[in-house]
């Protein structure tokens, strides 16, 4: 009898402990997810042939003054350019920032805001914080000034974005409250494109119509050897005449002041565009033929 009671008690205790363990494990795994006051954001932009990625946390004003002497972001003091952690900026290739060379890699993006300009600092460390006493200046990669400007509309949440994109450059805009500050990224494009053209078209033995056309367009758009561009686009059109490539030939001939040849190519491209039911190219060719007619008078 005593033995049975002990066994029963032992089993009950074991079940209780197992249940307690299960509840503890369940409690350890259960988490309540709530939105961050300053959510994380990652923005990526291809500038030329280079990928630029910025990762930062976005604080909001919430009725508080942002820039000044006794504010969220104080003038003259280093800022991690966001909340929670240091903002990082990553380049897939070497770039220039406001004309200063920066190697490919990932860096901490720190700023020292003032009323009329911000000092922008890229540092090798992405985790050292912004405290003056703990900041390692000897890890700086580059420093430069970014002029401030007044925003047309108030930015409630701190925002970093890209603007004014060209084939080789872009601006990085940092905006909060009514203040914006921006700096220019420059990338190497011509050398990279020319290396591809040299490899695949000039030295290549089996260039495709698309590669010939791409090389011709690049030469046309960048004021390079037009005779060479014409040769390449003709090779593309000999193998596979597409209305957009024939239109490129018309544009090259126009730029070479061969108005008769430009008109003939534009007419051919127009007919192909009509067959392809592309109204935009039909109009572009008609406009080009009109321009060529005016210039031949």
XYZ file of C-alpha atoms in Angstrom:
297
model
C 0.000 0.000 0.000
C 2.741 2.441 0.982
C 4.697 1.530 -2.131
C 1.718 2.293 -4.391
C 1.179 5.689 -2.744
C 4.840 6.571 -3.226
C 4.740 5.537 -6.884
C 1.573 7.516 -7.469
C 3.052 10.591 -5.766
C 6.232 10.224 -7.766
C 4.313 10.025 -11.029
C 2.226 13.099 -10.093
C 5.347 15.057 -9.187
C 6.985 14.074 -12.475
C 3.940 15.168 -14.446
C 3.849 18.468 -12.562
C 7.534 19.120 -13.250
C 7.118 18.209 -16.927
C 4.153 20.553 -17.229
C 6.072 23.318 -15.474
C 9.016 22.780 -17.815
C 6.743 22.911 -20.825
C 5.160 26.139 -19.618
C 8.572 27.684 -18.927
C 9.859 26.657 -22.350
C 6.738 28.021 -23.977
C 7.127 31.264 -22.063
C 10.773 31.547 -23.084
C 9.900 31.126 -26.729
C 6.866 33.422 -26.732
C 7.689 37.044 -27.548
C 5.571 40.086 -28.123
C 6.644 41.937 -31.253
C 5.898 45.650 -31.284
C 6.894 48.346 -33.804
C 10.204 50.091 -33.184
C 9.962 53.813 -32.416
C 12.780 54.314 -34.948
C 12.392 51.545 -37.546
C 15.303 50.196 -39.552
C 15.556 51.102 -43.219
C 17.845 50.042 -46.060
C 18.005 51.961 -49.342
C 20.020 50.787 -52.338
C 20.683 52.707 -55.510
C 22.760 51.824 -58.545
C 24.853 54.854 -59.475
C 26.424 54.288 -62.858
C 27.588 50.671 -62.515
C 28.127 50.871 -58.745
C 25.678 49.721 -56.055
C 25.362 52.048 -53.054
C 23.564 50.764 -49.947
C 22.688 52.838 -46.879
C 21.318 51.221 -43.700
C 19.954 53.428 -40.920
C 17.276 53.793 -38.232
C 14.617 56.457 -38.733
C 13.646 58.584 -35.700
C 10.591 60.872 -35.822
C 10.078 64.398 -34.486
C 7.018 63.663 -32.321
C 6.573 67.365 -31.597
C 10.195 67.869 -30.553
C 12.641 70.390 -32.079
C 15.332 68.548 -34.032
C 18.299 70.764 -34.950
C 19.745 73.441 -32.674
C 21.643 73.947 -29.429
C 19.381 72.128 -26.961
C 17.586 69.760 -29.272
C 17.553 66.138 -30.465
C 20.516 66.771 -32.778
C 22.766 69.463 -31.370
C 24.852 71.739 -33.556
C 28.564 71.058 -33.447
C 28.234 67.549 -31.992
C 28.913 64.268 -33.767
C 25.766 62.354 -34.720
C 25.439 58.754 -35.838
C 23.065 60.067 -38.541
C 20.027 58.213 -37.311
C 18.827 56.400 -34.198
C 19.737 53.172 -32.339
C 22.995 52.439 -34.190
C 25.512 54.017 -36.529
C 24.287 54.553 -40.073
C 26.351 52.587 -42.612
C 27.073 53.236 -46.269
C 28.451 50.574 -48.611
C 29.971 50.881 -52.100
C 30.472 47.939 -54.459
C 33.250 49.823 -56.306
C 35.581 52.724 -55.675
C 33.771 56.080 -55.709
C 34.339 59.762 -55.078
C 32.397 61.739 -52.480
C 32.416 65.464 -53.212
C 35.476 64.769 -55.356
C 37.377 62.811 -52.686
C 38.326 59.193 -53.421
C 36.802 56.437 -51.289
C 37.666 52.732 -51.797
C 34.949 50.102 -52.191
C 33.708 48.841 -48.824
C 31.339 49.561 -45.936
C 31.767 52.525 -43.598
C 30.120 54.266 -40.685
C 28.393 57.453 -41.857
C 28.754 60.117 -39.166
C 27.802 63.783 -39.370
C 28.384 66.945 -37.355
C 25.427 69.196 -38.208
C 25.581 72.981 -38.094
C 23.156 75.600 -39.355
C 24.654 76.251 -42.795
C 26.602 73.029 -43.418
C 27.232 69.558 -42.052
C 30.602 67.896 -41.709
C 30.251 64.378 -43.134
C 32.672 61.745 -41.846
C 33.165 58.216 -43.168
C 34.904 56.010 -40.647
C 36.173 52.442 -40.951
C 34.225 51.473 -37.823
C 30.489 50.924 -38.151
C 29.887 50.261 -34.430
C 31.943 52.668 -32.337
C 29.111 55.092 -31.638
C 29.308 58.862 -31.876
C 30.566 59.815 -28.416
C 33.449 62.259 -28.619
C 35.530 60.455 -26.001
C 35.162 57.035 -27.599
C 35.374 58.045 -31.247
C 38.524 56.982 -33.082
C 39.420 59.755 -35.498
C 42.396 57.805 -36.786
C 39.892 55.422 -38.411
C 38.436 58.198 -40.584
C 38.493 57.525 -44.316
C 37.286 60.895 -45.557
C 35.758 64.156 -44.324
C 33.932 66.788 -46.346
C 31.288 69.500 -46.004
C 27.673 69.210 -47.123
C 25.696 72.440 -47.561
C 22.283 72.601 -45.911
C 19.065 73.682 -47.627
C 15.513 74.360 -46.475
C 12.892 71.753 -47.243
C 9.634 72.785 -48.875
C 7.659 70.510 -46.551
C 8.423 69.363 -43.035
C 9.901 65.872 -42.811
C 8.396 64.276 -39.692
C 10.694 61.232 -39.954
C 14.412 61.337 -40.696
C 14.924 60.266 -44.297
C 17.965 59.412 -46.412
C 17.475 59.073 -50.159
C 19.041 59.545 -53.583
C 18.354 62.331 -56.059
C 19.622 63.978 -59.257
C 20.807 60.743 -60.849
C 22.980 60.920 -63.963
C 24.724 58.037 -65.772
C 27.670 58.402 -63.371
C 26.594 60.474 -60.339
C 23.895 60.905 -57.707
C 23.247 62.975 -54.604
C 22.653 61.502 -51.160
C 19.994 63.589 -49.368
C 19.606 63.610 -45.577
C 16.342 65.267 -44.534
C 14.596 65.947 -41.227
C 12.329 68.675 -39.890
C 12.862 71.555 -42.355
C 16.559 70.878 -42.953
C 18.228 68.984 -45.764
C 21.894 68.310 -46.424
C 23.301 66.494 -49.439
C 26.543 65.281 -50.956
C 27.493 63.967 -54.396
C 28.646 60.456 -55.242
C 30.744 60.055 -58.374
C 31.451 56.700 -60.025
C 33.746 55.466 -62.798
C 31.661 54.442 -65.792
C 33.531 55.169 -69.005
C 36.574 52.998 -68.262
C 34.346 50.056 -67.303
C 32.121 50.342 -70.364
C 35.080 50.810 -72.706
C 36.743 47.713 -71.231
C 33.600 45.695 -72.005
C 33.423 47.072 -75.544
C 37.084 46.285 -76.071
C 36.628 42.721 -74.827
C 33.329 41.823 -76.486
C 33.191 43.970 -79.631
C 36.635 45.177 -80.640
C 38.623 42.073 -79.706
C 35.708 39.658 -79.581
C 35.171 37.262 -82.449
C 31.463 36.584 -81.920
C 29.777 39.841 -80.910
C 25.987 39.684 -80.948
C 23.708 42.257 -82.615
C 22.788 43.535 -79.155
C 26.438 44.043 -78.233
C 27.152 45.876 -81.491
C 24.099 48.068 -80.920
C 24.984 48.785 -77.281
C 28.510 49.821 -78.271
C 27.149 52.073 -81.025
C 24.659 53.747 -78.676
C 27.371 54.356 -76.081
C 29.621 55.980 -78.668
C 26.718 58.107 -79.922
C 25.633 59.260 -76.463
C 29.158 60.023 -75.283
C 30.492 61.868 -78.351
C 32.983 59.215 -79.351
C 34.019 58.026 -82.839
C 30.814 58.291 -84.914
C 32.281 56.414 -87.895
C 32.993 53.475 -85.628
C 29.515 53.763 -84.101
C 27.992 53.673 -87.603
C 29.982 50.557 -88.497
C 28.789 48.766 -85.383
C 25.114 49.675 -85.768
C 25.219 48.593 -89.406
C 26.593 45.205 -88.312
C 23.766 44.929 -85.794
C 21.177 45.787 -88.437
C 22.670 43.448 -91.036
C 22.153 40.499 -88.734
C 18.839 41.494 -87.170
C 17.192 44.775 -88.179
C 15.008 46.064 -85.333
C 13.208 49.390 -85.597
C 14.975 50.785 -82.523
C 18.414 49.868 -83.864
C 17.651 51.281 -87.314
C 16.502 54.460 -85.573
C 19.878 54.574 -83.809
C 21.543 54.421 -87.234
C 19.398 57.369 -88.319
C 20.492 59.366 -85.264
C 24.165 58.594 -85.865
C 23.865 59.718 -89.503
C 22.086 62.897 -88.388
C 24.922 63.683 -86.000
C 27.390 63.048 -88.833
C 25.345 65.516 -90.952
C 24.502 62.786 -93.444
C 20.903 63.995 -93.751
C 20.085 61.899 -96.811
C 21.291 58.722 -95.107
C 19.516 59.700 -91.891
C 16.237 60.143 -93.774
C 16.577 56.743 -95.453
C 17.303 54.999 -92.140
C 14.462 56.831 -90.402
C 12.025 55.795 -93.147
C 13.121 52.163 -92.800
C 12.756 52.353 -89.022
C 9.321 53.963 -89.412
C 8.068 51.110 -91.594
C 9.380 48.535 -89.116
C 7.768 50.435 -86.233
C 4.441 50.484 -88.092
C 4.673 46.720 -88.529
C 5.491 46.395 -84.858
C 2.640 48.775 -83.929
C 4.947 51.067 -81.972
C 3.490 54.567 -82.279
C 6.281 56.206 -80.276
C 8.989 55.135 -82.714
C 6.784 56.027 -85.682
C 6.588 59.591 -84.376
C 10.290 59.767 -83.464
C 11.232 58.757 -86.983
C 8.808 61.227 -88.550
C 10.245 63.994 -86.358
C 13.787 63.041 -87.351
C 12.882 63.089 -91.054
C 11.349 66.557 -90.653
C 14.515 67.808 -88.920
C 16.699 66.309 -91.667
C 14.536 67.983 -94.341
C 14.922 71.394 -92.686
C 18.685 71.014 -92.468
C 19.062 70.063 -96.124
C 17.480 73.348 -97.329
